JSON list of C-alpha atoms in Angstrom, two decimals:
[
{"chain": "W", "resi": 1, "resn": "UNK", "atom": "CA", "xyz": [3.26, 2.81, 0.53]},
{"chain": "W", "resi": 2, "resn": "UNK", "atom": "CA", "xyz": [5.66, 0.15, 2.17]},
{"chain": "W", "resi": 3, "resn": "UNK", "atom": "CA", "xyz": [8.06, -1.75, -0.11]},
{"chain": "W", "resi": 4, "resn": "UNK", "atom": "CA", "xyz": [7.20, -5.11, 1.50]},
{"chain": "W", "resi": 5, "resn": "UNK", "atom": "CA", "xyz": [3.54, -5.94, 1.94]},
{"chain": "W", "resi": 6, "resn": "UNK", "atom": "CA", "xyz": [2.24, -7.36, 5.22]},
{"chain": "W", "resi": 7, "resn": "UNK", "atom": "CA", "xyz": [-1.35, -8.01, 6.44]},
{"chain": "W", "resi": 8, "resn": "UNK", "atom": "CA", "xyz": [-2.41, -5.24, 8.80]},
{"chain": "W", "resi": 9, "resn": "UNK", "atom": "CA", "xyz": [-3.56, -7.62, 11.42]},
{"chain": "W", "resi": 10, "resn": "UNK", "atom": "CA", "xyz": [-3.38, -11.23, 12.50]},
{"chain": "W", "resi": 11, "resn": "UNK", "atom": "CA", "xyz": [-4.89, -13.04, 15.50]},
{"chain": "W", "resi": 12, "resn": "UNK", "atom": "CA", "xyz": [-4.92, -16.32, 17.37]},
{"chain": "W", "resi": 13, "resn": "UNK", "atom": "CA", "xyz": [-5.90, -17.86, 20.59]},
{"chain": "W", "resi": 14, "resn": "UNK", "atom": "CA", "xyz": [-3.36, -18.85, 23.31]},
{"chain": "W", "resi": 15, "resn": "UNK", "atom": "CA", "xyz": [-1.67, -22.05, 22.34]},
{"chain": "W", "resi": 16, "resn": "UNK", "atom": "CA", "xyz": [-2.45, -21.78, 18.63]},
{"chain": "W", "resi": 17, "resn": "UNK", "atom": "CA", "xyz": [-0.23, -21.01, 15.78]},
{"chain": "W", "resi": 18, "resn": "UNK", "atom": "CA", "xyz": [-0.31, -17.94, 13.55]},
{"chain": "W", "resi": 19, "resn": "UNK", "atom": "CA", "xyz": [1.65, -17.05, 10.38]},
{"chain": "W", "resi": 20, "resn": "UNK", "atom": "CA", "xyz": [2.33, -13.62, 9.25]},
{"chain": "W", "resi": 21, "resn": "UNK", "atom": "CA", "xyz": [3.39, -13.05, 5.60]},
{"chain": "W", "resi": 22, "resn": "UNK", "atom": "CA", "xyz": [5.72, -10.60, 4.07]},
{"chain": "W", "resi": 23, "resn": "UNK", "atom": "CA", "xyz": [5.53, -10.23, 0.31]},
{"chain": "W", "resi": 24, "resn": "UNK", "atom": "CA", "xyz": [8.21, -8.54, -1.73]},
{"chain": "W", "resi": 25, "resn": "UNK", "atom": "CA", "xyz": [9.51, -8.77, -5.21]},
{"chain": "W", "resi": 26, "resn": "UNK", "atom": "CA", "xyz": [12.28, -10.59, -7.24]},
{"chain": "W", "resi": 27, "resn": "UNK", "atom": "CA", "xyz": [14.47, -7.55, -6.29]},
{"chain": "W", "resi": 28, "resn": "UNK", "atom": "CA", "xyz": [14.37, -8.09, -2.59]},
{"chain": "W", "resi": 29, "resn": "UNK", "atom": "CA", "xyz": [12.78, -11.09, -0.71]},
{"chain": "W", "resi": 30, "resn": "UNK", "atom": "CA", "xyz": [12.85, -13.25, -3.90]},
{"chain": "W", "resi": 31, "resn": "UNK", "atom": "CA", "xyz": [16.51, -12.95, -4.55]},
{"chain": "W", "resi": 32, "resn": "UNK", "atom": "CA", "xyz": [18.15, -12.48, -1.18]},
{"chain": "W", "resi": 33, "resn": "UNK", "atom": "CA", "xyz": [18.09, -14.61, 1.99]},
{"chain": "W", "resi": 34, "resn": "UNK", "atom": "CA", "xyz": [18.45, -11.44, 4.13]},
{"chain": "W", "resi": 35, "resn": "UNK", "atom": "CA", "xyz": [14.96, -11.36, 5.56]},
{"chain": "W", "resi": 36, "resn": "UNK", "atom": "CA", "xyz": [14.65, -10.37, 9.22]},
{"chain": "W", "resi": 37, "resn": "UNK", "atom": "CA", "xyz": [11.71, -9.97, 11.51]},
{"chain": "W", "resi": 38, "resn": "UNK", "atom": "CA", "xyz": [11.24, -7.57, 14.40]},
{"chain": "W", "resi": 39, "resn": "UNK", "atom": "CA", "xyz": [8.82, -7.52, 17.40]},
{"chain": "W", "resi": 40, "resn": "UNK", "atom": "CA", "xyz": [7.72, -4.14, 18.70]},
{"chain": "W", "resi": 41, "resn": "UNK", "atom": "CA", "xyz": [5.64, -3.71, 21.84]},
{"chain": "W", "resi": 42, "resn": "UNK", "atom": "CA", "xyz": [3.77, -0.33, 22.23]},
{"chain": "W", "resi": 43, "resn": "UNK", "atom": "CA", "xyz": [6.25, 2.48, 23.28]},
{"chain": "W", "resi": 44, "resn": "UNK", "atom": "CA", "xyz": [9.25, 0.18, 23.05]},
{"chain": "W", "resi": 45, "resn": "UNK", "atom": "CA", "xyz": [12.03, -0.28, 20.63]},
{"chain": "W", "resi": 46, "resn": "UNK", "atom": "CA", "xyz": [12.00, -3.05, 18.04]},
{"chain": "W", "resi": 47, "resn": "UNK", "atom": "CA", "xyz": [13.44, -6.43, 18.95]},
{"chain": "W", "resi": 48, "resn": "UNK", "atom": "CA", "xyz": [15.17, -8.76, 16.45]},
{"chain": "W", "resi": 49, "resn": "UNK", "atom": "CA", "xyz": [13.33, -12.07, 16.35]},
{"chain": "W", "resi": 50, "resn": "UNK", "atom": "CA", "xyz": [14.57, -13.75, 13.10]},
{"chain": "W", "resi": 51, "resn": "UNK", "atom": "CA", "xyz": [17.49, -13.00, 10.71]},
{"chain": "W", "resi": 52, "resn": "UNK", "atom": "CA", "xyz": [18.64, -14.45, 7.46]},
{"chain": "W", "resi": 53, "resn": "UNK", "atom": "CA", "xyz": [15.09, -15.86, 6.86]},
{"chain": "W", "resi": 54, "resn": "UNK", "atom": "CA", "xyz": [15.05, -18.53, 9.56]},
{"chain": "W", "resi": 55, "resn": "UNK", "atom": "CA", "xyz": [17.81, -18.02, 12.13]},
{"chain": "W", "resi": 56, "resn": "UNK", "atom": "CA", "xyz": [16.86, -17.20, 15.78]},
{"chain": "W", "resi": 57, "resn": "UNK", "atom": "CA", "xyz": [19.14, -14.92, 17.89]},
{"chain": "W", "resi": 58, "resn": "UNK", "atom": "CA", "xyz": [20.04, -16.14, 21.32]},
{"chain": "W", "resi": 59, "resn": "UNK", "atom": "CA", "xyz": [17.13, -15.70, 23.78]},
{"chain": "W", "resi": 60, "resn": "UNK", "atom": "CA", "xyz": [14.38, -15.79, 21.31]},
{"chain": "W", "resi": 61, "resn": "UNK", "atom": "CA", "xyz": [11.94, -18.78, 22.02]},
{"chain": "W", "resi": 62, "resn": "UNK", "atom": "CA", "xyz": [11.79, -21.48, 19.50]},
{"chain": "W", "resi": 63, "resn": "UNK", "atom": "CA", "xyz": [8.22, -20.92, 19.11]},
{"chain": "W", "resi": 64, "resn": "UNK", "atom": "CA", "xyz": [9.13, -18.23, 16.63]},
{"chain": "W", "resi": 65, "resn": "UNK", "atom": "CA", "xyz": [10.23, -19.56, 13.23]},
{"chain": "W", "resi": 66, "resn": "UNK", "atom": "CA", "xyz": [10.79, -18.10, 9.74]},
{"chain": "W", "resi": 67, "resn": "UNK", "atom": "CA", "xyz": [10.65, -19.26, 6.14]},
{"chain": "W", "resi": 68, "resn": "UNK", "atom": "CA", "xyz": [10.63, -18.08, 2.68]},
{"chain": "W", "resi": 69, "resn": "UNK", "atom": "CA", "xyz": [9.09, -19.18, -0.61]},
{"chain": "W", "resi": 70, "resn": "UNK", "atom": "CA", "xyz": [9.58, -17.23, -3.79]},
{"chain": "W", "resi": 71, "resn": "UNK", "atom": "CA", "xyz": [8.86, -13.52, -3.10]},
{"chain": "W", "resi": 72, "resn": "UNK", "atom": "CA", "xyz": [7.18, -14.18, 0.25]},
{"chain": "W", "resi": 73, "resn": "UNK", "atom": "CA", "xyz": [8.66, -14.58, 3.69]},
{"chain": "W", "resi": 74, "resn": "UNK", "atom": "CA", "xyz": [6.74, -15.84, 6.68]},
{"chain": "W", "resi": 75, "resn": "UNK", "atom": "CA", "xyz": [7.02, -15.60, 10.40]},
{"chain": "W", "resi": 76, "resn": "UNK", "atom": "CA", "xyz": [5.25, -18.35, 12.30]},
{"chain": "W", "resi": 77, "resn": "UNK", "atom": "CA", "xyz": [4.52, -18.06, 16.03]},
{"chain": "W", "resi": 78, "resn": "UNK", "atom": "CA", "xyz": [3.57, -21.36, 17.55]},
{"chain": "W", "resi": 79, "resn": "UNK", "atom": "CA", "xyz": [1.98, -21.87, 21.05]},
{"chain": "W", "resi": 80, "resn": "UNK", "atom": "CA", "xyz": [0.80, -18.33, 21.12]},
{"chain": "W", "resi": 81, "resn": "UNK", "atom": "CA", "xyz": [1.20, -16.54, 24.53]},
{"chain": "W", "resi": 82, "resn": "UNK", "atom": "CA", "xyz": [-0.17, -13.32, 25.80]},
{"chain": "W", "resi": 83, "resn": "UNK", "atom": "CA", "xyz": [3.20, -11.63, 25.59]},
{"chain": "W", "resi": 84, "resn": "UNK", "atom": "CA", "xyz": [3.39, -12.32, 21.92]},
{"chain": "W", "resi": 85, "resn": "UNK", "atom": "CA", "xyz": [0.83, -9.61, 21.33]},
{"chain": "W", "resi": 86, "resn": "UNK", "atom": "CA", "xyz": [2.81, -6.87, 19.47]},
{"chain": "W", "resi": 87, "resn": "UNK", "atom": "CA", "xyz": [3.48, -5.36, 16.07]},
{"chain": "W", "resi": 88, "resn": "UNK", "atom": "CA", "xyz": [5.76, -7.34, 13.73]},
{"chain": "W", "resi": 89, "resn": "UNK", "atom": "CA", "xyz": [7.85, -6.05, 10.94]},
{"chain": "W", "resi": 90, "resn": "UNK", "atom": "CA", "xyz": [9.69, -7.76, 8.28]},
{"chain": "W", "resi": 91, "resn": "UNK", "atom": "CA", "xyz": [12.74, -6.30, 6.49]},
{"chain": "W", "resi": 92, "resn": "UNK", "atom": "CA", "xyz": [14.72, -7.30, 3.48]},
{"chain": "W", "resi": 93, "resn": "UNK", "atom": "CA", "xyz": [17.97, -6.35, 1.74]},
{"chain": "W", "resi": 94, "resn": "UNK", "atom": "CA", "xyz": [16.94, -4.73, -1.68]},
{"chain": "W", "resi": 95, "resn": "UNK", "atom": "CA", "xyz": [20.08, -4.25, -3.69]},
{"chain": "W", "resi": 96, "resn": "UNK", "atom": "CA", "xyz": [20.54, -0.75, -4.78]},
{"chain": "W", "resi": 97, "resn": "UNK", "atom": "CA", "xyz": [17.75, 0.51, -2.46]},
{"chain": "W", "resi": 98, "resn": "UNK", "atom": "CA", "xyz": [19.75, -1.23, 0.28]},
{"chain": "W", "resi": 99, "resn": "UNK", "atom": "CA", "xyz": [17.03, -1.95, 2.97]},
{"chain": "W", "resi": 100, "resn": "UNK", "atom": "CA", "xyz": [13.23, -2.07, 2.99]},
{"chain": "W", "resi": 101, "resn": "UNK", "atom": "CA", "xyz": [10.65, -2.71, 5.76]},
{"chain": "W", "resi": 102, "resn": "UNK", "atom": "CA", "xyz": [7.15, -4.07, 5.65]},
{"chain": "W", "resi": 103, "resn": "UNK", "atom": "CA", "xyz": [4.24, -2.08, 6.82]},
{"chain": "W", "resi": 104, "resn": "UNK", "atom": "CA", "xyz": [3.85, -4.00, 10.00]},
{"chain": "W", "resi": 105, "resn": "UNK", "atom": "CA", "xyz": [1.36, -6.61, 11.30]},
{"chain": "W", "resi": 106, "resn": "UNK", "atom": "CA", "xyz": [-0.44, -6.10, 14.49]},
{"chain": "W", "resi": 107, "resn": "UNK", "atom": "CA", "xyz": [-0.75, -9.54, 16.24]},
{"chain": "W", "resi": 108, "resn": "UNK", "atom": "CA", "xyz": [-3.59, -9.95, 18.65]},
{"chain": "W", "resi": 109, "resn": "UNK", "atom": "CA", "xyz": [-3.80, -12.91, 21.14]},
{"chain": "W", "resi": 110, "resn": "UNK", "atom": "CA", "xyz": [-7.52, -13.35, 21.58]},
{"chain": "J", "resi": 1, "resn": "UNK", "atom": "CA", "xyz": [25.59, -5.19, 27.95]},
{"chain": "J", "resi": 2, "resn": "UNK", "atom": "CA", "xyz": [24.95, -3.42, 24.62]},
{"chain": "J", "resi": 3, "resn": "UNK", "atom": "CA", "xyz": [23.59, 0.02, 25.14]},
{"chain": "J", "resi": 4, "resn": "UNK", "atom": "CA", "xyz": [22.53, 2.54, 22.55]},
{"chain": "J", "resi": 5, "resn": "UNK", "atom": "CA", "xyz": [21.24, 5.93, 23.86]},
{"chain": "J", "resi": 6, "resn": "UNK", "atom": "CA", "xyz": [19.88, 8.55, 21.41]},
{"chain": "J", "resi": 7, "resn": "UNK", "atom": "CA", "xyz": [19.80, 12.20, 22.12]},
{"chain": "J", "resi": 8, "resn": "UNK", "atom": "CA", "xyz": [19.28, 15.53, 20.39]},
{"chain": "J", "resi": 9, "resn": "UNK", "atom": "CA", "xyz": [15.56, 15.17, 19.50]},
{"chain": "J", "resi": 10, "resn": "UNK", "atom": "CA", "xyz": [13.10, 18.01, 19.91]},
{"chain": "J", "resi": 11, "resn": "UNK", "atom": "CA", "xyz": [10.82, 20.49, 18.32]},
{"chain": "J", "resi": 12, "resn": "UNK", "atom": "CA", "xyz": [12.17, 22.27, 15.09]},
{"chain": "J", "resi": 13, "resn": "UNK", "atom": "CA", "xyz": [10.43, 24.48, 12.52]},
{"chain": "J", "resi": 14, "resn": "UNK", "atom": "CA", "xyz": [10.01, 23.35, 8.82]},
{"chain": "J", "resi": 15, "resn": "UNK", "atom": "CA", "xyz": [13.26, 24.05, 7.00]},
{"chain": "J", "resi": 16, "resn": "UNK", "atom": "CA", "xyz": [15.27, 23.82, 10.12]},
{"chain": "J", "resi": 17, "resn": "UNK", "atom": "CA", "xyz": [18.06, 21.51, 11.12]},
{"chain": "J", "resi": 18, "resn": "UNK", "atom": "CA", "xyz": [18.74, 19.04, 13.89]},
{"chain": "J", "resi": 19, "resn": "UNK", "atom": "CA", "xyz": [21.55, 16.71, 14.86]},
{"chain": "J", "resi": 20, "resn": "UNK", "atom": "CA", "xyz": [20.82, 13.48, 16.53]},
{"chain": "J", "resi": 21, "resn": "UNK", "atom": "CA", "xyz": [23.55, 11.52, 18.47]},
{"chain": "J", "resi": 22, "resn": "UNK", "atom": "CA", "xyz": [23.76, 7.89, 19.51]},
{"chain": "J", "resi": 23, "resn": "UNK", "atom": "CA", "xyz": [26.12, 6.96, 22.34]},
{"chain": "J", "resi": 24, "resn": "UNK", "atom": "CA", "xyz": [27.19, 3.24, 22.14]},
{"chain": "J", "resi": 25, "resn": "UNK", "atom": "CA", "xyz": [28.50, 1.06, 24.95]},
{"chain": "J", "resi": 26, "resn": "UNK", "atom": "CA", "xyz": [29.03, -2.59, 25.78]},
{"chain": "J", "resi": 27, "resn": "UNK", "atom": "CA", "xyz": [30.51, -3.55, 22.43]},
{"chain": "J", "resi": 28, "resn": "UNK", "atom": "CA", "xyz": [33.59, -2.69, 20.25]},
{"chain": "J", "resi": 29, "resn": "UNK", "atom": "CA", "xyz": [31.83, 0.09, 18.39]},
{"chain": "J", "resi": 30, "resn": "UNK", "atom": "CA", "xyz": [34.42, 0.36, 15.66]},
{"chain": "J", "resi": 31, "resn": "UNK", "atom": "CA", "xyz": [33.77, -3.24, 14.61]},
{"chain": "J", "resi": 32, "resn": "UNK", "atom": "CA", "xyz": [30.09, -2.72, 13.74]},
{"chain": "J", "resi": 33, "resn": "UNK", "atom": "CA", "xyz": [28.09, -0.87, 11.12]},
{"chain": "J", "resi": 34, "resn": "UNK", "atom": "CA", "xyz": [25.19, 1.26, 12.42]},
{"chain": "J", "resi": 35, "resn": "UNK", "atom": "CA", "xyz": [21.71, 2.23, 11.22]},
{"chain": "J", "resi": 36, "resn": "UNK", "atom": "CA", "xyz": [19.25, 4.90, 11.70]},
{"chain": "J", "resi": 37, "resn": "UNK", "atom": "CA", "xyz": [15.60, 3.80, 11.38]},
{"chain": "J", "resi": 38, "resn": "UNK", "atom": "CA", "xyz": [12.63, 6.05, 12.00]},
{"chain": "J", "resi": 39, "resn": "UNK", "atom": "CA", "xyz": [8.97, 5.61, 12.87]},
{"chain": "J", "resi": 40, "resn": "UNK", "atom": "CA", "xyz": [6.39, 8.29, 12.30]},
{"chain": "J", "resi": 41, "resn": "UNK", "atom": "CA", "xyz": [3.61, 8.52, 14.93]},
{"chain": "J", "resi": 42, "resn": "UNK", "atom": "CA", "xyz": [1.32, 5.45, 14.52]},
{"chain": "J", "resi": 43, "resn": "UNK", "atom": "CA", "xyz": [3.15, 4.25, 11.48]},
{"chain": "J", "resi": 44, "resn": "UNK", "atom": "CA", "xyz": [5.62, 1.54, 10.58]},
{"chain": "J", "resi": 45, "resn": "UNK", "atom": "CA", "xyz": [9.48, 1.35, 10.54]},
{"chain": "J", "resi": 46, "resn": "UNK", "atom": "CA", "xyz": [11.37, 3.16, 7.75]},
{"chain": "J", "resi": 47, "resn": "UNK", "atom": "CA", "xyz": [15.04, 2.63, 7.10]},
{"chain": "J", "resi": 48, "resn": "UNK", "atom": "CA", "xyz": [16.86, 6.03, 6.93]},
{"chain": "J", "resi": 49, "resn": "UNK", "atom": "CA", "xyz": [20.67, 5.34, 6.55]},
{"chain": "J", "resi": 50, "resn": "UNK", "atom": "CA", "xyz": [23.42, 3.02, 7.26]},
{"chain": "J", "resi": 51, "resn": "UNK", "atom": "CA", "xyz": [27.19, 3.39, 7.85]},
{"chain": "J", "resi": 52, "resn": "UNK", "atom": "CA", "xyz": [29.94, 0.83, 7.76]},
{"chain": "J", "resi": 53, "resn": "UNK", "atom": "CA", "xyz": [32.22, 0.20, 10.79]},
{"chain": "J", "resi": 54, "resn": "UNK", "atom": "CA", "xyz": [34.91, 2.42, 9.36]},
{"chain": "J", "resi": 55, "resn": "UNK", "atom": "CA", "xyz": [32.51, 5.06, 7.85]},
{"chain": "J", "resi": 56, "resn": "UNK", "atom": "CA", "xyz": [33.78, 4.24, 4.36]},
{"chain": "J", "resi": 57, "resn": "UNK", "atom": "CA", "xyz": [30.40, 2.93, 3.08]},
{"chain": "J", "resi": 58, "resn": "UNK", "atom": "CA", "xyz": [27.24, 5.02, 3.58]},
{"chain": "J", "resi": 59, "resn": "UNK", "atom": "CA", "xyz": [23.77, 4.50, 2.25]},
{"chain": "J", "resi": 60, "resn": "UNK", "atom": "CA", "xyz": [20.63, 6.59, 2.36]},
{"chain": "J", "resi": 61, "resn": "UNK", "atom": "CA", "xyz": [16.96, 6.08, 1.68]},
{"chain": "J", "resi": 62, "resn": "UNK", "atom": "CA", "xyz": [16.03, 8.17, -1.57]},
{"chain": "J", "resi": 63, "resn": "UNK", "atom": "CA", "xyz": [13.79, 10.51, 0.48]},
{"chain": "J", "resi": 64, "resn": "UNK", "atom": "CA", "xyz": [16.55, 11.48, 2.90]},
{"chain": "J", "resi": 65, "resn": "UNK", "atom": "CA", "xyz": [19.50, 11.84, 0.20]},
{"chain": "J", "resi": 66, "resn": "UNK", "atom": "CA", "xyz": [20.83, 15.37, 0.14]},
{"chain": "J", "resi": 67, "resn": "UNK", "atom": "CA", "xyz": [19.11, 16.32, 3.34]},
{"chain": "J", "resi": 68, "resn": "UNK", "atom": "CA", "xyz": [20.39, 13.89, 5.97]},
{"chain": "J", "resi": 69, "resn": "UNK", "atom": "CA", "xyz": [24.12, 13.06, 6.68]},
{"chain": "J", "resi": 70, "resn": "UNK", "atom": "CA", "xyz": [25.13, 10.05, 8.70]},
{"chain": "J", "resi": 71, "resn": "UNK", "atom": "CA", "xyz": [28.54, 9.99, 10.37]},
{"chain": "J", "resi": 72, "resn": "UNK", "atom": "CA", "xyz": [30.34, 8.36, 13.21]},
{"chain": "J", "resi": 73, "resn": "UNK", "atom": "CA", "xyz": [33.21, 8.94, 15.76]},
{"chain": "J", "resi": 74, "resn": "UNK", "atom": "CA", "xyz": [34.90, 5.74, 16.54]},
{"chain": "J", "resi": 75, "resn": "UNK", "atom": "CA", "xyz": [36.95, 7.37, 19.25]},
{"chain": "J", "resi": 76, "resn": "UNK", "atom": "CA", "xyz": [33.97, 8.76, 20.93]},
{"chain": "J", "resi": 77, "resn": "UNK", "atom": "CA", "xyz": [31.80, 5.59, 20.26]},
{"chain": "J", "resi": 78, "resn": "UNK", "atom": "CA", "xyz": [29.20, 7.80, 18.79]},
{"chain": "J", "resi": 79, "resn": "UNK", "atom": "CA", "xyz": [26.78, 7.81, 15.80]},
{"chain": "J", "resi": 80, "resn": "UNK", "atom": "CA", "xyz": [25.37, 10.91, 14.39]},
{"chain": "J", "resi": 81, "resn": "UNK", "atom": "CA", "xyz": [22.56, 12.04, 12.07]},
{"chain": "J", "resi": 82, "resn": "UNK", "atom": "CA", "xyz": [22.51, 15.56, 10.76]},
{"chain": "J", "resi": 83, "resn": "UNK", "atom": "CA", "xyz": [19.17, 16.43, 9.45]},
{"chain": "J", "resi": 84, "resn": "UNK", "atom": "CA", "xyz": [18.69, 19.55, 7.32]},
{"chain": "J", "resi": 85, "resn": "UNK", "atom": "CA", "xyz": [15.73, 21.10, 5.35]},
{"chain": "J", "resi": 86, "resn": "UNK", "atom": "CA", "xyz": [13.33, 19.21, 7.75]},
{"chain": "J", "resi": 87, "resn": "UNK", "atom": "CA", "xyz": [9.80, 18.78, 6.71]},
{"chain": "J", "resi": 88, "resn": "UNK", "atom": "CA", "xyz": [6.60, 17.83, 8.58]},
{"chain": "J", "resi": 89, "resn": "UNK", "atom": "CA", "xyz": [6.82, 14.36, 7.22]},
{"chain": "J", "resi": 90, "resn": "UNK", "atom": "CA", "xyz": [10.16, 13.94, 8.89]},
{"chain": "J", "resi": 91, "resn": "UNK", "atom": "CA", "xyz": [8.38, 13.94, 12.31]},
{"chain": "J", "resi": 92, "resn": "UNK", "atom": "CA", "xyz": [9.17, 10.54, 13.84]},
{"chain": "J", "resi": 93, "resn": "UNK", "atom": "CA", "xyz": [11.01, 8.58, 16.53]},
{"chain": "J", "resi": 94, "resn": "UNK", "atom": "CA", "xyz": [14.49, 8.18, 15.28]},
{"chain": "J", "resi": 95, "resn": "UNK", "atom": "CA", "xyz": [16.17, 4.85, 16.43]},
{"chain": "J", "resi": 96, "resn": "UNK", "atom": "CA", "xyz": [19.86, 3.94, 16.18]},
{"chain": "J", "resi": 97, "resn": "UNK", "atom": "CA", "xyz": [20.65, 0.34, 15.86]},
{"chain": "J", "resi": 98, "resn": "UNK", "atom": "CA", "xyz": [23.69, -1.87, 15.60]},
{"chain": "J", "resi": 99, "resn": "UNK", "atom": "CA", "xyz": [23.72, -3.37, 12.04]},
{"chain": "J", "resi": 100, "resn": "UNK", "atom": "CA", "xyz": [25.11, -6.47, 10.69]},
{"chain": "J", "resi": 101, "resn": "UNK", "atom": "CA", "xyz": [25.92, -5.10, 7.23]},
{"chain": "J", "resi": 102, "resn": "UNK", "atom": "CA", "xyz": [27.00, -8.44, 5.76]},
{"chain": "J", "resi": 103, "resn": "UNK", "atom": "CA", "xyz": [23.66, -10.10, 6.49]},
{"chain": "J", "resi": 104, "resn": "UNK", "atom": "CA", "xyz": [21.46, -7.00, 6.77]},
{"chain": "J", "resi": 105, "resn": "UNK", "atom": "CA", "xyz": [19.86, -7.06, 10.12]},
{"chain": "J", "resi": 106, "resn": "UNK", "atom": "CA", "xyz": [19.90, -4.91, 13.29]},
{"chain": "J", "resi": 107, "resn": "UNK", "atom": "CA", "xyz": [20.43, -6.88, 16.46]},
{"chain": "J", "resi": 108, "resn": "UNK", "atom": "CA", "xyz": [20.35, -4.19, 19.06]},
{"chain": "J", "resi": 109, "resn": "UNK", "atom": "CA", "xyz": [18.18, -0.92, 19.07]},
{"chain": "J", "resi": 110, "resn": "UNK", "atom": "CA", "xyz": [18.22, 2.24, 21.20]},
{"chain": "J", "resi": 111, "resn": "UNK", "atom": "CA", "xyz": [15.03, 3.58, 22.74]},
{"chain": "J", "resi": 112, "resn": "UNK", "atom": "CA", "xyz": [14.66, 6.31, 20.12]},
{"chain": "J", "resi": 113, "resn": "UNK", "atom": "CA", "xyz": [14.61, 10.06, 19.99]},
{"chain": "J", "resi": 114, "resn": "UNK", "atom": "CA", "xyz": [11.48, 11.99, 19.03]},
{"chain": "J", "resi": 115, "resn": "UNK", "atom": "CA", "xyz": [11.85, 14.65, 16.33]},
{"chain": "J", "resi": 116, "resn": "UNK", "atom": "CA", "xyz": [8.85, 16.93, 15.76]},
{"chain": "J", "resi": 117, "resn": "UNK", "atom": "CA", "xyz": [8.85, 19.28, 12.73]},
{"chain": "J", "resi": 118, "resn": "UNK", "atom": "CA", "xyz": [6.16, 21.84, 13.14]},
{"chain": "J", "resi": 119, "resn": "UNK", "atom": "CA", "xyz": [5.73, 25.62, 12.97]}
]
């Protein structure tokens, strides 16, 4: 069982927005602003999309945004495009456990 | 350009050992912490271990403690993962990643090395 809980799947039509949740506890997501999100296409390495809850690395489109409320972090993809179809993973610092990942969400662009 | 290239994967019998290497280039290796993260076939990402830039601070996931050893050679710009007492459930693609230890994210990842534990 993954330490952080993500929905197994999410979907949206091109141009729409979709939000993926990542639920942790008061020992990880709830207490630290060290949530990051990774995109992974089939057979490829993960790619950093969001770090420190809401910061975007250079080169990541501003269609990707992150937020957090309580023990739940969220990744929102606006203006969905076909190339956004991928698996998305959240990660959080977890104190003594150090680092935990979510189980992943498969995003389908309809 | 940041490049991370893993090597050393392969087929090993249960109880056996394997050493993974990760060759880094395109950045000042001794200024960055590094991570190993694995992904079992069809499953999600799982953090394995982290090492600080100097090697002074090391962290392991509970299921790897005592069996896996992370190390680095800042002269050779290389990261290593020594894996002992391997089990079938250790079968996975193992990724090395550059790690921002102060803010807990990995900004560059290698392509991964497949480790298969099977008799």
